[in-house]
Amino acid sequence: MGQALSSQTSGDRVLVPMMESPASALIQKLEAFQDLSTEDRNALSRLATTARDYPAHTDILREGEPADGVLIVVKGFACRNQFRQNGARQITAFLVPGDHCNLEAGLINRMDHAVSTLSPCRVARVNADALQAILRQHPAIRQALRMSILVNEATLREWIVNIGCRTAVERIAHLFCELYLRLNAVGLTRGMTYELPFTQSDIAVTVGLSNVHVNRSLQALRRQRLIALSGKRLTILDWATLSELAEFNPSYLQLGRRSLDG
């Protein structure tokens, strides 16, 4: 209580003992899918007791490396991504606070994709065997994680539709709507504003566009007064019109237990 946080450096990563559990955002996310008891929440908090800080644009796990532990994003923005031999990159998922990654650790030997930071991040790494023990003892946690896996799969399908069927402006509008609801679910929005620390290049390799197309699309959304960008913060000015433009149906996020804030 009031005690300064100490840190231990390991290479370019800092191990940070947490006053608040690194699992706090994960618990908040899972409770959107399933009621958790005090015992469930305490079990998740005991599971993840420390987290590491990573700089922006850093690989947490590289393709081909051992699939070492389950990752929980505590702070910041990370992503799953894959690279072609020519260096071209495709982001296949955003990971925001409360998201988990690599639940398949223990089932696979090597990573078939990379997990990287987009902004400075704090990430907890949980032993896969310890997680499995928790799941056997706490069926509500098991059910909530199953739901979150289904949502991840539904989100990937939606991203495929986004790239395959929508125009440039619609793709970006859809992404902005999705990010708002995902961040709102873990208390990281203020009104209709949220942090957007991505570069235009990050957006481009997410929605399958060139940097030029991304720039033009952002300008179009601004001209229509649907969004405002100030520094690294995005404000949705007209949710109804933006979501209609994107044909955004949030049902795939399974956040029916949460109301739209703002």
PDB file of C-alpha atoms in Angstrom:
ATOM      1  CA  MET A   1       0.000   0.000   0.000  1.00  0.00           C
ATOM      2  CA  GLY A   2       1.943   3.091  -1.068  1.00  0.00           C
ATOM      3  CA  GLN A   3       5.138   1.043  -1.353  1.00  0.00           C
ATOM      4  CA  ALA A   4       7.283   1.908  -4.392  1.00  0.00           C
ATOM      5  CA  LEU A   5       7.404  -0.751  -7.058  1.00  0.00           C
ATOM      6  CA  SER A   6      10.812  -2.335  -7.484  1.00  0.00           C
ATOM      7  CA  SER A   7      11.989  -3.776 -10.795  1.00  0.00           C
ATOM      8  CA  GLN A   8      14.496  -6.334 -11.943  1.00  0.00           C
ATOM      9  CA  THR A   9      16.078  -5.959 -15.368  1.00  0.00           C
ATOM     10  CA  SER A  10      16.549  -8.969 -17.663  1.00  0.00           C
ATOM     11  CA  GLY A  11      18.098  -7.883 -20.959  1.00  0.00           C
ATOM     12  CA  ASP A  12      15.838  -5.223 -22.468  1.00  0.00           C
ATOM     13  CA  ARG A  13      12.867  -6.488 -20.461  1.00  0.00           C
ATOM     14  CA  VAL A  14      11.899  -5.365 -16.965  1.00  0.00           C
ATOM     15  CA  LEU A  15      10.282  -7.740 -14.503  1.00  0.00           C
ATOM     16  CA  VAL A  16       7.741  -5.723 -12.516  1.00  0.00           C
ATOM     17  CA  PRO A  17       6.166  -7.014  -9.287  1.00  0.00           C
ATOM     18  CA  MET A  18       2.576  -5.858  -9.518  1.00  0.00           C
ATOM     19  CA  MET A  19       0.564  -4.223  -6.729  1.00  0.00           C
ATOM     20  CA  GLU A  20      -2.529  -5.096  -8.761  1.00  0.00           C
ATOM     21  CA  SER A  21      -2.695  -8.546 -10.308  1.00  0.00           C
ATOM     22  CA  PRO A  22      -1.654  -8.752 -13.977  1.00  0.00           C
ATOM     23  CA  ALA A  23      -4.803 -10.845 -14.371  1.00  0.00           C
ATOM     24  CA  SER A  24      -7.117  -7.932 -13.475  1.00  0.00           C
ATOM     25  CA  ALA A  25      -7.969  -6.967 -17.063  1.00  0.00           C
ATOM     26  CA  LEU A  26      -8.344 -10.631 -18.026  1.00  0.00           C
ATOM     27  CA  ILE A  27     -10.792 -11.128 -15.163  1.00  0.00           C
ATOM     28  CA  GLN A  28     -12.793  -8.115 -16.298  1.00  0.00           C
ATOM     29  CA  LYS A  29     -12.888  -9.445 -19.845  1.00  0.00           C
ATOM     30  CA  LEU A  30     -13.902 -12.965 -18.827  1.00  0.00           C
ATOM     31  CA  GLU A  31     -16.731 -11.627 -16.674  1.00  0.00           C
ATOM     32  CA  ALA A  32     -18.311 -10.287 -19.862  1.00  0.00           C
ATOM     33  CA  PHE A  33     -18.824 -13.947 -20.811  1.00  0.00           C
ATOM     34  CA  GLN A  34     -19.360 -15.705 -17.487  1.00  0.00           C
ATOM     35  CA  ASP A  35     -20.044 -14.814 -13.857  1.00  0.00           C
ATOM     36  CA  LEU A  36     -16.926 -15.524 -11.789  1.00  0.00           C
ATOM     37  CA  SER A  37     -16.895 -16.127  -8.058  1.00  0.00           C
ATOM     38  CA  THR A  38     -14.446 -14.554  -5.647  1.00  0.00           C
ATOM     39  CA  GLU A  39     -12.598 -17.893  -5.612  1.00  0.00           C
ATOM     40  CA  ASP A  40     -12.398 -17.843  -9.427  1.00  0.00           C
ATOM     41  CA  ARG A  41     -11.006 -14.317  -9.462  1.00  0.00           C
ATOM     42  CA  ASN A  42      -8.501 -15.117  -6.718  1.00  0.00           C
ATOM     43  CA  ALA A  43      -7.333 -18.200  -8.611  1.00  0.00           C
ATOM     44  CA  LEU A  44      -6.667 -16.146 -11.731  1.00  0.00           C
ATOM     45  CA  SER A  45      -4.849 -13.519  -9.684  1.00  0.00           C
ATOM     46  CA  ARG A  46      -2.606 -16.153  -8.099  1.00  0.00           C
ATOM     47  CA  LEU A  47      -1.902 -17.630 -11.516  1.00  0.00           C
ATOM     48  CA  ALA A  48      -0.321 -14.437 -12.839  1.00  0.00           C
ATOM     49  CA  THR A  49       1.689 -12.598 -10.217  1.00  0.00           C
ATOM     50  CA  THR A  50       4.340 -10.769 -12.254  1.00  0.00           C
ATOM     51  CA  ALA A  51       4.597  -9.215 -15.701  1.00  0.00           C
ATOM     52  CA  ARG A  52       7.359  -7.990 -17.985  1.00  0.00           C
ATOM     53  CA  ASP A  53       7.617  -4.663 -19.779  1.00  0.00           C
ATOM     54  CA  TYR A  54       8.421  -4.702 -23.497  1.00  0.00           C
ATOM     55  CA  PRO A  55       9.239  -1.702 -25.711  1.00  0.00           C
ATOM     56  CA  ALA A  56       7.096  -0.908 -28.746  1.00  0.00           C
ATOM     57  CA  HIS A  57       7.752  -2.916 -31.914  1.00  0.00           C
ATOM     58  CA  THR A  58       9.395  -5.802 -30.072  1.00  0.00           C
ATOM     59  CA  ASP A  59       8.847  -9.529 -30.627  1.00  0.00           C
ATOM     60  CA  ILE A  60       7.560 -11.287 -27.514  1.00  0.00           C
ATOM     61  CA  LEU A  61       7.582 -14.670 -29.267  1.00  0.00           C
ATOM     62  CA  ARG A  62       9.041 -15.285 -32.714  1.00  0.00           C
ATOM     63  CA  GLU A  63       7.858 -17.770 -35.311  1.00  0.00           C
ATOM     64  CA  GLY A  64       9.719 -21.042 -34.824  1.00  0.00           C
ATOM     65  CA  GLU A  65      10.497 -20.409 -31.153  1.00  0.00           C
ATOM     66  CA  PRO A  66       9.232 -22.755 -28.414  1.00  0.00           C
ATOM     67  CA  ALA A  67       5.614 -22.001 -27.506  1.00  0.00           C
ATOM     68  CA  ASP A  68       6.600 -21.019 -23.988  1.00  0.00           C
ATOM     69  CA  GLY A  69       3.672 -20.275 -21.694  1.00  0.00           C
ATOM     70  CA  VAL A  70       0.334 -18.499 -22.014  1.00  0.00           C
ATOM     71  CA  LEU A  71       0.573 -14.733 -22.521  1.00  0.00           C
ATOM     72  CA  ILE A  72      -1.775 -12.202 -20.883  1.00  0.00           C
ATOM     73  CA  VAL A  73      -1.663  -8.591 -22.044  1.00  0.00           C
ATOM     74  CA  VAL A  74      -1.755  -6.356 -18.970  1.00  0.00           C
ATOM     75  CA  LYS A  75      -1.096  -2.972 -20.573  1.00  0.00           C
ATOM     76  CA  GLY A  76      -0.570  -1.683 -24.104  1.00  0.00           C
ATOM     77  CA  PHE A  77      -1.277  -3.132 -27.532  1.00  0.00           C
ATOM     78  CA  ALA A  78       0.261  -6.226 -29.102  1.00  0.00           C
ATOM     79  CA  CYS A  79      -0.539  -8.351 -32.129  1.00  0.00           C
ATOM     80  CA  ARG A  80      -0.224 -11.719 -33.761  1.00  0.00           C
ATOM     81  CA  ASN A  81       1.568 -11.408 -37.094  1.00  0.00           C
ATOM     82  CA  GLN A  82       3.137 -13.487 -39.823  1.00  0.00           C
ATOM     83  CA  PHE A  83       5.885 -12.675 -42.284  1.00  0.00           C
ATOM     84  CA  ARG A  84       6.552 -13.675 -45.875  1.00  0.00           C
ATOM     85  CA  GLN A  85      10.069 -14.523 -47.011  1.00  0.00           C
ATOM     86  CA  ASN A  86      10.276 -11.115 -48.691  1.00  0.00           C
ATOM     87  CA  GLY A  87       9.635  -9.413 -45.344  1.00  0.00           C
ATOM     88  CA  ALA A  88       5.995  -8.496 -45.993  1.00  0.00           C
ATOM     89  CA  ARG A  89       3.902  -8.687 -42.832  1.00  0.00           C
ATOM     90  CA  GLN A  90       0.249  -9.424 -42.097  1.00  0.00           C
ATOM     91  CA  ILE A  91      -1.278  -8.674 -38.689  1.00  0.00           C
ATOM     92  CA  THR A  92      -3.831 -11.391 -37.944  1.00  0.00           C
ATOM     93  CA  ALA A  93      -5.056 -10.247 -34.503  1.00  0.00           C
ATOM     94  CA  PHE A  94      -4.813  -7.307 -32.142  1.00  0.00           C
ATOM     95  CA  LEU A  95      -4.189  -8.091 -28.474  1.00  0.00           C
ATOM     96  CA  VAL A  96      -5.468  -5.454 -26.054  1.00  0.00           C
ATOM     97  CA  PRO A  97      -5.377  -5.461 -22.237  1.00  0.00           C
ATOM     98  CA  GLY A  98      -7.236  -8.479 -20.921  1.00  0.00           C
ATOM     99  CA  ASP A  99      -6.529 -10.585 -23.998  1.00  0.00           C
ATOM    100  CA  HIS A 100      -4.745 -13.897 -23.706  1.00  0.00           C
ATOM    101  CA  CYS A 101      -2.567 -15.506 -26.305  1.00  0.00           C
ATOM    102  CA  ASN A 102      -0.950 -18.888 -26.806  1.00  0.00           C
ATOM    103  CA  LEU A 103      -3.451 -20.992 -24.862  1.00  0.00           C
ATOM    104  CA  GLU A 104      -2.261 -23.817 -27.108  1.00  0.00           C
ATOM    105  CA  ALA A 105       1.109 -23.788 -25.315  1.00  0.00           C
ATOM    106  CA  GLY A 106       1.740 -27.336 -24.152  1.00  0.00           C
ATOM    107  CA  LEU A 107      -0.020 -28.734 -27.227  1.00  0.00           C
ATOM    108  CA  ILE A 108       2.392 -27.392 -29.832  1.00  0.00           C
ATOM    109  CA  ASN A 109       6.175 -27.331 -29.742  1.00  0.00           C
ATOM    110  CA  ARG A 110       6.944 -24.286 -31.886  1.00  0.00           C
ATOM    111  CA  MET A 111       5.229 -21.005 -32.709  1.00  0.00           C
ATOM    112  CA  ASP A 112       3.749 -20.847 -36.222  1.00  0.00           C
ATOM    113  CA  HIS A 113       3.460 -17.042 -35.993  1.00  0.00           C
ATOM    114  CA  ALA A 114       5.011 -14.163 -34.087  1.00  0.00           C
ATOM    115  CA  VAL A 115       3.559 -12.186 -31.178  1.00  0.00           C
ATOM    116  CA  SER A 116       4.834  -8.598 -31.172  1.00  0.00           C
ATOM    117  CA  THR A 117       4.160  -5.306 -29.410  1.00  0.00           C
ATOM    118  CA  LEU A 118       2.640  -2.332 -31.215  1.00  0.00           C
ATOM    119  CA  SER A 119       3.100   0.033 -28.265  1.00  0.00           C
ATOM    120  CA  PRO A 120       5.007  -0.288 -24.994  1.00  0.00           C
ATOM    121  CA  CYS A 121       3.423  -3.322 -23.338  1.00  0.00           C
ATOM    122  CA  ARG A 122       3.261  -5.145 -20.050  1.00  0.00           C
ATOM    123  CA  VAL A 123       2.723  -8.870 -20.537  1.00  0.00           C
ATOM    124  CA  ALA A 124       2.369 -11.700 -18.024  1.00  0.00           C
ATOM    125  CA  ARG A 125       3.499 -15.212 -18.928  1.00  0.00           C
ATOM    126  CA  VAL A 126       1.644 -18.095 -17.264  1.00  0.00           C
ATOM    127  CA  ASN A 127       2.818 -21.692 -17.074  1.00  0.00           C
ATOM    128  CA  ALA A 128       0.530 -23.834 -19.258  1.00  0.00           C
ATOM    129  CA  ASP A 129       0.420 -26.733 -16.758  1.00  0.00           C
ATOM    130  CA  ALA A 130      -0.543 -24.368 -13.942  1.00  0.00           C
ATOM    131  CA  LEU A 131      -3.352 -22.965 -16.077  1.00  0.00           C
ATOM    132  CA  GLN A 132      -4.662 -26.445 -16.844  1.00  0.00           C
ATOM    133  CA  ALA A 133      -4.770 -27.219 -13.117  1.00  0.00           C
ATOM    134  CA  ILE A 134      -6.810 -24.064 -12.522  1.00  0.00           C
ATOM    135  CA  LEU A 135      -9.222 -24.996 -15.318  1.00  0.00           C
ATOM    136  CA  ARG A 136      -9.835 -28.427 -13.801  1.00  0.00           C
ATOM    137  CA  GLN A 137     -10.705 -26.868 -10.437  1.00  0.00           C
ATOM    138  CA  HIS A 138     -12.729 -23.887 -11.689  1.00  0.00           C
ATOM    139  CA  PRO A 139     -15.360 -24.744 -14.320  1.00  0.00           C
ATOM    140  CA  ALA A 140     -16.537 -21.127 -14.589  1.00  0.00           C
ATOM    141  CA  ILE A 141     -13.046 -20.025 -15.659  1.00  0.00           C
ATOM    142  CA  ARG A 142     -12.910 -22.911 -18.138  1.00  0.00           C
ATOM    143  CA  GLN A 143     -16.267 -21.867 -19.612  1.00  0.00           C
ATOM    144  CA  ALA A 144     -15.251 -18.200 -19.842  1.00  0.00           C
ATOM    145  CA  LEU A 145     -11.977 -19.058 -21.591  1.00  0.00           C
ATOM    146  CA  ARG A 146     -13.817 -21.317 -24.025  1.00  0.00           C
ATOM    147  CA  MET A 147     -16.084 -18.395 -24.853  1.00  0.00           C
ATOM    148  CA  SER A 148     -13.101 -16.097 -25.351  1.00  0.00           C
ATOM    149  CA  ILE A 149     -11.524 -18.622 -27.731  1.00  0.00           C
ATOM    150  CA  LEU A 150     -14.767 -18.752 -29.736  1.00  0.00           C
ATOM    151  CA  VAL A 151     -14.795 -14.942 -29.871  1.00  0.00           C
ATOM    152  CA  ASN A 152     -11.193 -14.927 -31.118  1.00  0.00           C
ATOM    153  CA  GLU A 153     -12.163 -17.349 -33.892  1.00  0.00           C
ATOM    154  CA  ALA A 154     -15.236 -15.275 -34.793  1.00  0.00           C
ATOM    155  CA  THR A 155     -13.111 -12.129 -34.855  1.00  0.00           C
ATOM    156  CA  LEU A 156     -10.642 -13.742 -37.257  1.00  0.00           C
ATOM    157  CA  ARG A 157     -13.545 -14.710 -39.550  1.00  0.00           C
ATOM    158  CA  GLU A 158     -14.802 -11.136 -39.417  1.00  0.00           C
ATOM    159  CA  TRP A 159     -11.338  -9.854 -40.341  1.00  0.00           C
ATOM    160  CA  ILE A 160     -11.285 -12.186 -43.359  1.00  0.00           C
ATOM    161  CA  VAL A 161     -14.627 -10.751 -44.484  1.00  0.00           C
ATOM    162  CA  ASN A 162     -13.258  -7.268 -43.865  1.00  0.00           C
ATOM    163  CA  ILE A 163     -10.297  -7.792 -46.186  1.00  0.00           C
ATOM    164  CA  GLY A 164     -12.221  -9.803 -48.776  1.00  0.00           C
ATOM    165  CA  CYS A 165     -15.507  -7.921 -49.125  1.00  0.00           C
ATOM    166  CA  ARG A 166     -15.325  -4.350 -47.812  1.00  0.00           C
ATOM    167  CA  THR A 167     -14.001  -1.148 -49.343  1.00  0.00           C
ATOM    168  CA  ALA A 168     -10.960   0.607 -47.872  1.00  0.00           C
ATOM    169  CA  VAL A 169     -13.054   3.098 -45.877  1.00  0.00           C
ATOM    170  CA  GLU A 170     -15.403   0.349 -44.673  1.00  0.00           C
ATOM    171  CA  ARG A 171     -12.491  -1.822 -43.507  1.00  0.00           C
ATOM    172  CA  ILE A 172     -11.028   0.914 -41.343  1.00  0.00           C
ATOM    173  CA  ALA A 173     -14.427   2.001 -40.021  1.00  0.00           C
ATOM    174  CA  HIS A 174     -15.145  -1.603 -39.015  1.00  0.00           C
ATOM    175  CA  LEU A 175     -11.796  -1.933 -37.249  1.00  0.00           C
ATOM    176  CA  PHE A 176     -12.381   1.300 -35.299  1.00  0.00           C
ATOM    177  CA  CYS A 177     -15.835   0.122 -34.184  1.00  0.00           C
ATOM    178  CA  GLU A 178     -14.454  -3.234 -33.048  1.00  0.00           C
ATOM    179  CA  LEU A 179     -11.592  -1.694 -31.104  1.00  0.00           C
ATOM    180  CA  TYR A 180     -13.938   0.684 -29.323  1.00  0.00           C
ATOM    181  CA  LEU A 181     -16.125  -2.146 -28.013  1.00  0.00           C
ATOM    182  CA  ARG A 182     -13.189  -4.354 -27.051  1.00  0.00           C
ATOM    183  CA  LEU A 183     -11.512  -1.547 -25.111  1.00  0.00           C
ATOM    184  CA  ASN A 184     -14.789  -0.396 -23.593  1.00  0.00           C
ATOM    185  CA  ALA A 185     -15.321  -3.927 -22.226  1.00  0.00           C
ATOM    186  CA  VAL A 186     -12.194  -3.569 -20.075  1.00  0.00           C
ATOM    187  CA  GLY A 187     -12.736   0.048 -19.068  1.00  0.00           C
ATOM    188  CA  LEU A 188     -10.221   1.647 -21.445  1.00  0.00           C
ATOM    189  CA  THR A 189     -12.458   4.206 -23.138  1.00  0.00           C
ATOM    190  CA  ARG A 190     -13.474   7.684 -22.058  1.00  0.00           C
ATOM    191  CA  GLY A 191     -16.768   8.554 -23.643  1.00  0.00           C
ATOM    192  CA  MET A 192     -16.232   7.656 -27.297  1.00  0.00           C
ATOM    193  CA  THR A 193     -12.459   8.202 -27.144  1.00  0.00           C
ATOM    194  CA  TYR A 194      -9.750   5.591 -26.845  1.00  0.00           C
ATOM    195  CA  GLU A 195      -6.007   5.201 -27.284  1.00  0.00           C
ATOM    196  CA  LEU A 196      -4.895   4.306 -30.819  1.00  0.00           C
ATOM    197  CA  PRO A 197      -1.093   4.015 -30.741  1.00  0.00           C
ATOM    198  CA  PHE A 198      -0.825   2.373 -34.173  1.00  0.00           C
ATOM    199  CA  THR A 199       0.996   3.768 -37.176  1.00  0.00           C
ATOM    200  CA  GLN A 200      -0.690   3.990 -40.561  1.00  0.00           C
ATOM    201  CA  SER A 201       1.597   1.126 -41.587  1.00  0.00           C
ATOM    202  CA  ASP A 202       0.200  -1.009 -38.735  1.00  0.00           C
ATOM    203  CA  ILE A 203      -3.338  -0.328 -39.933  1.00  0.00           C
ATOM    204  CA  ALA A 204      -2.321  -1.036 -43.534  1.00  0.00           C
ATOM    205  CA  VAL A 205      -0.946  -4.506 -42.768  1.00  0.00           C
ATOM    206  CA  THR A 206      -4.035  -5.259 -40.690  1.00  0.00           C
ATOM    207  CA  VAL A 207      -6.688  -4.407 -43.280  1.00  0.00           C
ATOM    208  CA  GLY A 208      -4.724  -5.296 -46.425  1.00  0.00           C
ATOM    209  CA  LEU A 209      -4.233  -1.800 -47.837  1.00  0.00           C
ATOM    210  CA  SER A 210      -1.338   0.394 -48.883  1.00  0.00           C
ATOM    211  CA  ASN A 211      -0.252   3.278 -46.668  1.00  0.00           C
ATOM    212  CA  VAL A 212      -1.656   5.654 -49.303  1.00  0.00           C
ATOM    213  CA  HIS A 213      -5.076   3.981 -49.165  1.00  0.00           C
ATOM    214  CA  VAL A 214      -5.079   4.134 -45.370  1.00  0.00           C
ATOM    215  CA  ASN A 215      -4.227   7.841 -45.420  1.00  0.00           C
ATOM    216  CA  ARG A 216      -6.985   8.609 -47.927  1.00  0.00           C
ATOM    217  CA  SER A 217      -9.515   6.559 -45.973  1.00  0.00           C
ATOM    218  CA  LEU A 218      -8.686   8.308 -42.705  1.00  0.00           C
ATOM    219  CA  GLN A 219      -9.078  11.666 -44.433  1.00  0.00           C
ATOM    220  CA  ALA A 220     -12.454  10.564 -45.811  1.00  0.00           C
ATOM    221  CA  LEU A 221     -13.676   9.544 -42.352  1.00  0.00           C
ATOM    222  CA  ARG A 222     -12.527  12.878 -40.956  1.00  0.00           C
ATOM    223  CA  ARG A 223     -14.215  14.857 -43.745  1.00  0.00           C
ATOM    224  CA  GLN A 224     -17.484  13.087 -42.992  1.00  0.00           C
ATOM    225  CA  ARG A 225     -16.973  14.011 -39.321  1.00  0.00           C
ATOM    226  CA  LEU A 226     -17.207  10.376 -38.262  1.00  0.00           C
ATOM    227  CA  ILE A 227     -13.898  10.315 -36.385  1.00  0.00           C
ATOM    228  CA  ALA A 228     -11.311  12.687 -34.955  1.00  0.00           C
ATOM    229  CA  LEU A 229      -7.649  11.807 -34.457  1.00  0.00           C
ATOM    230  CA  SER A 230      -5.564  13.775 -31.991  1.00  0.00           C
ATOM    231  CA  GLY A 231      -2.083  12.481 -31.323  1.00  0.00           C
ATOM    232  CA  LYS A 232      -2.530   8.823 -30.469  1.00  0.00           C
ATOM    233  CA  ARG A 233      -6.185   9.085 -29.502  1.00  0.00           C
ATOM    234  CA  LEU A 234      -9.239   8.345 -31.631  1.00  0.00           C
ATOM    235  CA  THR A 235     -12.696   9.794 -30.981  1.00  0.00           C
ATOM    236  CA  ILE A 236     -15.757   8.359 -32.702  1.00  0.00           C
ATOM    237  CA  LEU A 237     -17.938  11.388 -33.416  1.00  0.00           C
ATOM    238  CA  ASP A 238     -20.936   9.581 -34.913  1.00  0.00           C
ATOM    239  CA  TRP A 239     -21.228   5.952 -33.826  1.00  0.00           C
ATOM    240  CA  ALA A 240     -24.493   5.310 -35.653  1.00  0.00           C
ATOM    241  CA  THR A 241     -23.213   6.483 -39.026  1.00  0.00           C
ATOM    242  CA  LEU A 242     -19.761   4.925 -38.649  1.00  0.00           C
ATOM    243  CA  SER A 243     -21.159   1.513 -37.686  1.00  0.00           C
ATOM    244  CA  GLU A 244     -23.744   1.712 -40.488  1.00  0.00           C
ATOM    245  CA  LEU A 245     -21.015   2.546 -43.004  1.00  0.00           C
ATOM    246  CA  ALA A 246     -18.986  -0.474 -41.847  1.00  0.00           C
ATOM    247  CA  GLU A 247     -22.041  -2.754 -41.616  1.00  0.00           C
ATOM    248  CA  PHE A 248     -20.728  -3.426 -38.139  1.00  0.00           C
ATOM    249  CA  ASN A 249     -22.666  -6.082 -36.234  1.00  0.00           C
ATOM    250  CA  PRO A 250     -21.020  -6.549 -32.820  1.00  0.00           C
ATOM    251  CA  SER A 251     -22.675  -9.915 -32.125  1.00  0.00           C
ATOM    252  CA  TYR A 252     -19.440 -11.797 -32.921  1.00  0.00           C
ATOM    253  CA  LEU A 253     -17.806 -10.159 -29.877  1.00  0.00           C
ATOM    254  CA  GLN A 254     -20.411 -11.727 -27.565  1.00  0.00           C
ATOM    255  CA  LEU A 255     -20.565  -8.626 -25.357  1.00  0.00           C
ATOM    256  CA  GLY A 256     -24.319  -8.667 -24.851  1.00  0.00           C
ATOM    257  CA  ARG A 257     -23.785  -8.456 -21.082  1.00  0.00           C
ATOM    258  CA  ARG A 258     -22.161  -5.037 -21.620  1.00  0.00           C
ATOM    259  CA  SER A 259     -23.976  -1.904 -22.774  1.00  0.00           C
ATOM    260  CA  LEU A 260     -22.539   0.580 -25.268  1.00  0.00           C
ATOM    261  CA  ASP A 261     -20.912   3.298 -23.184  1.00  0.00           C
ATOM    262  CA  GLY A 262     -21.156   6.785 -24.592  1.00  0.00           C
TER     263      GLY A 262
END
